[in-house]
Amino acid sequence: LSAEEIDAPEEEILHVGGLRFLALHGHTAHVKSGYGQVLLYASKKQVDGVLFGHTHIPENRFVPDPGNPESRILLFNPGSVGMSREHSFGVIHIVEGQISAGHGHMA
């Protein structure tokens, strides 16, 4: 399906386990050129994590929040189950407000 055929928002704030996540495809934040723009946007939205795609490259790291250096924002891209040689998916656990995330791989 093309993006035009899918009836879904371009981005959404998800409330999970008392935390806020910005979910977006990534093209609107130009993630293929780096994560600076998406981090500034995430900071403005006051989220705990950004869930994105577009690059098809797995990403899982906490980075300083540009608007609040005492906080960190999770940058998480599950990768791709079909668009790369390394078929991956993402798993995120939230326990008592703490995030742990990782990737699984498919043969």
PDB file of C-alpha atoms in Angstrom:
ATOM      1  CA  LEU A   1       0.000   0.000   0.000  1.00  0.00           C
ATOM      2  CA  SER A   2       1.139   3.516  -0.675  1.00  0.00           C
ATOM      3  CA  ALA A   3       1.021   6.254   1.977  1.00  0.00           C
ATOM      4  CA  GLU A   4      -1.979   7.737   0.181  1.00  0.00           C
ATOM      5  CA  GLU A   5      -3.903   4.470   0.592  1.00  0.00           C
ATOM      6  CA  ILE A   6      -3.394   4.269   4.349  1.00  0.00           C
ATOM      7  CA  ASP A   7      -5.778   6.251   6.522  1.00  0.00           C
ATOM      8  CA  ALA A   8      -3.439   7.075   9.393  1.00  0.00           C
ATOM      9  CA  PRO A   9      -2.040  10.273  10.870  1.00  0.00           C
ATOM     10  CA  GLU A  10       1.471  11.346   9.823  1.00  0.00           C
ATOM     11  CA  GLU A  11       2.378  11.501  13.486  1.00  0.00           C
ATOM     12  CA  GLU A  12       0.795  10.716  16.798  1.00  0.00           C
ATOM     13  CA  ILE A  13       1.565  11.110  20.482  1.00  0.00           C
ATOM     14  CA  LEU A  14       1.158   7.760  22.244  1.00  0.00           C
ATOM     15  CA  HIS A  15       0.640   7.561  26.000  1.00  0.00           C
ATOM     16  CA  VAL A  16       2.039   4.269  27.274  1.00  0.00           C
ATOM     17  CA  GLY A  17       2.913   3.320  30.842  1.00  0.00           C
ATOM     18  CA  GLY A  18       2.821   6.930  31.995  1.00  0.00           C
ATOM     19  CA  LEU A  19       5.237   8.020  29.261  1.00  0.00           C
ATOM     20  CA  ARG A  20       4.783   9.966  26.036  1.00  0.00           C
ATOM     21  CA  PHE A  21       6.088   8.763  22.685  1.00  0.00           C
ATOM     22  CA  LEU A  22       6.092  10.587  19.367  1.00  0.00           C
ATOM     23  CA  ALA A  23       5.366   8.080  16.602  1.00  0.00           C
ATOM     24  CA  LEU A  24       6.063   9.205  13.048  1.00  0.00           C
ATOM     25  CA  HIS A  25       7.379   7.764   9.827  1.00  0.00           C
ATOM     26  CA  GLY A  26      10.419  10.028   9.834  1.00  0.00           C
ATOM     27  CA  HIS A  27      10.300  11.605   6.387  1.00  0.00           C
ATOM     28  CA  THR A  28       8.722  14.820   7.716  1.00  0.00           C
ATOM     29  CA  ALA A  29      11.652  15.199  10.139  1.00  0.00           C
ATOM     30  CA  HIS A  30      14.263  14.323   7.502  1.00  0.00           C
ATOM     31  CA  VAL A  31      15.775  11.493   9.575  1.00  0.00           C
ATOM     32  CA  LYS A  32      17.838  10.282   6.608  1.00  0.00           C
ATOM     33  CA  SER A  33      19.898  13.485   7.018  1.00  0.00           C
ATOM     34  CA  GLY A  34      20.420  12.989  10.757  1.00  0.00           C
ATOM     35  CA  TYR A  35      18.432  13.180  13.954  1.00  0.00           C
ATOM     36  CA  GLY A  36      18.859  16.852  14.867  1.00  0.00           C
ATOM     37  CA  GLN A  37      15.520  18.003  13.501  1.00  0.00           C
ATOM     38  CA  VAL A  38      13.504  15.154  14.978  1.00  0.00           C
ATOM     39  CA  LEU A  39      15.161  15.676  18.374  1.00  0.00           C
ATOM     40  CA  LEU A  40      14.295  19.372  18.433  1.00  0.00           C
ATOM     41  CA  TYR A  41      10.717  18.527  17.470  1.00  0.00           C
ATOM     42  CA  ALA A  42      10.501  15.777  20.110  1.00  0.00           C
ATOM     43  CA  SER A  43      11.819  18.160  22.749  1.00  0.00           C
ATOM     44  CA  LYS A  44       9.195  20.730  21.780  1.00  0.00           C
ATOM     45  CA  LYS A  45       6.506  18.028  22.108  1.00  0.00           C
ATOM     46  CA  GLN A  46       7.924  17.050  25.533  1.00  0.00           C
ATOM     47  CA  VAL A  47       8.064  13.328  24.801  1.00  0.00           C
ATOM     48  CA  ASP A  48      10.106  10.569  26.383  1.00  0.00           C
ATOM     49  CA  GLY A  49      10.802   8.802  23.114  1.00  0.00           C
ATOM     50  CA  VAL A  50      10.565   8.987  19.331  1.00  0.00           C
ATOM     51  CA  LEU A  51       9.438   5.944  17.372  1.00  0.00           C
ATOM     52  CA  PHE A  52      10.258   6.324  13.704  1.00  0.00           C
ATOM     53  CA  GLY A  53      11.068   4.525  10.482  1.00  0.00           C
ATOM     54  CA  HIS A  54      11.952   5.760   6.991  1.00  0.00           C
ATOM     55  CA  THR A  55      15.637   4.770   7.093  1.00  0.00           C
ATOM     56  CA  HIS A  56      14.964   1.028   7.579  1.00  0.00           C
ATOM     57  CA  ILE A  57      18.039   1.026   9.851  1.00  0.00           C
ATOM     58  CA  PRO A  58      17.608  -0.181  13.450  1.00  0.00           C
ATOM     59  CA  GLU A  59      18.269   2.533  16.038  1.00  0.00           C
ATOM     60  CA  ASN A  60      18.068   2.268  19.812  1.00  0.00           C
ATOM     61  CA  ARG A  61      19.713   4.901  21.960  1.00  0.00           C
ATOM     62  CA  PHE A  62      18.994   7.558  24.509  1.00  0.00           C
ATOM     63  CA  VAL A  63      20.222  11.054  23.696  1.00  0.00           C
ATOM     64  CA  PRO A  64      20.163  14.297  25.691  1.00  0.00           C
ATOM     65  CA  ASP A  65      16.972  16.303  25.298  1.00  0.00           C
ATOM     66  CA  PRO A  66      18.045  19.535  23.531  1.00  0.00           C
ATOM     67  CA  GLY A  67      15.471  21.526  25.512  1.00  0.00           C
ATOM     68  CA  ASN A  68      16.295  19.920  28.848  1.00  0.00           C
ATOM     69  CA  PRO A  69      19.844  18.496  29.041  1.00  0.00           C
ATOM     70  CA  GLU A  70      19.012  16.763  32.339  1.00  0.00           C
ATOM     71  CA  SER A  71      16.552  14.528  30.463  1.00  0.00           C
ATOM     72  CA  ARG A  72      17.061  11.960  27.741  1.00  0.00           C
ATOM     73  CA  ILE A  73      14.918  11.018  24.754  1.00  0.00           C
ATOM     74  CA  LEU A  74      14.789   7.505  23.318  1.00  0.00           C
ATOM     75  CA  LEU A  75      15.430   7.377  19.561  1.00  0.00           C
ATOM     76  CA  PHE A  76      13.988   4.090  18.332  1.00  0.00           C
ATOM     77  CA  ASN A  77      13.673   2.715  14.808  1.00  0.00           C
ATOM     78  CA  PRO A  78      12.608  -0.935  14.596  1.00  0.00           C
ATOM     79  CA  GLY A  79      14.425  -1.383  11.288  1.00  0.00           C
ATOM     80  CA  SER A  80      12.645  -3.341   8.590  1.00  0.00           C
ATOM     81  CA  VAL A  81      11.231  -6.808   8.143  1.00  0.00           C
ATOM     82  CA  GLY A  82      11.331  -6.550   4.376  1.00  0.00           C
ATOM     83  CA  MET A  83      13.379  -3.626   3.077  1.00  0.00           C
ATOM     84  CA  SER A  84      16.884  -4.620   4.157  1.00  0.00           C
ATOM     85  CA  ARG A  85      19.191  -7.600   4.322  1.00  0.00           C
ATOM     86  CA  GLU A  86      18.980  -7.556   8.115  1.00  0.00           C
ATOM     87  CA  HIS A  87      15.299  -8.186   8.847  1.00  0.00           C
ATOM     88  CA  SER A  88      14.589  -6.671  12.242  1.00  0.00           C
ATOM     89  CA  PHE A  89      11.737  -5.641  14.474  1.00  0.00           C
ATOM     90  CA  GLY A  90      11.575  -3.644  17.682  1.00  0.00           C
ATOM     91  CA  VAL A  91      10.468  -4.500  21.197  1.00  0.00           C
ATOM     92  CA  ILE A  92       9.961  -1.890  23.908  1.00  0.00           C
ATOM     93  CA  HIS A  93       9.324  -2.683  27.573  1.00  0.00           C
ATOM     94  CA  ILE A  94       8.112  -0.123  30.089  1.00  0.00           C
ATOM     95  CA  VAL A  95       8.262  -1.076  33.750  1.00  0.00           C
ATOM     96  CA  GLU A  96       7.542   1.490  36.450  1.00  0.00           C
ATOM     97  CA  GLY A  97       8.261   4.360  34.056  1.00  0.00           C
ATOM     98  CA  GLN A  98      11.584   2.917  32.889  1.00  0.00           C
ATOM     99  CA  ILE A  99      12.118   2.127  29.217  1.00  0.00           C
ATOM    100  CA  SER A 100      14.163  -0.744  27.868  1.00  0.00           C
ATOM    101  CA  ALA A 101      14.190  -1.380  24.154  1.00  0.00           C
ATOM    102  CA  GLY A 102      15.820  -3.766  21.748  1.00  0.00           C
ATOM    103  CA  HIS A 103      15.654  -5.449  18.384  1.00  0.00           C
ATOM    104  CA  GLY A 104      14.830  -8.940  17.273  1.00  0.00           C
ATOM    105  CA  HIS A 105      16.070 -10.365  14.001  1.00  0.00           C
ATOM    106  CA  MET A 106      14.384 -12.625  11.517  1.00  0.00           C
ATOM    107  CA  ALA A 107      16.107 -15.086   9.208  1.00  0.00           C
TER     108      ALA A 107
END
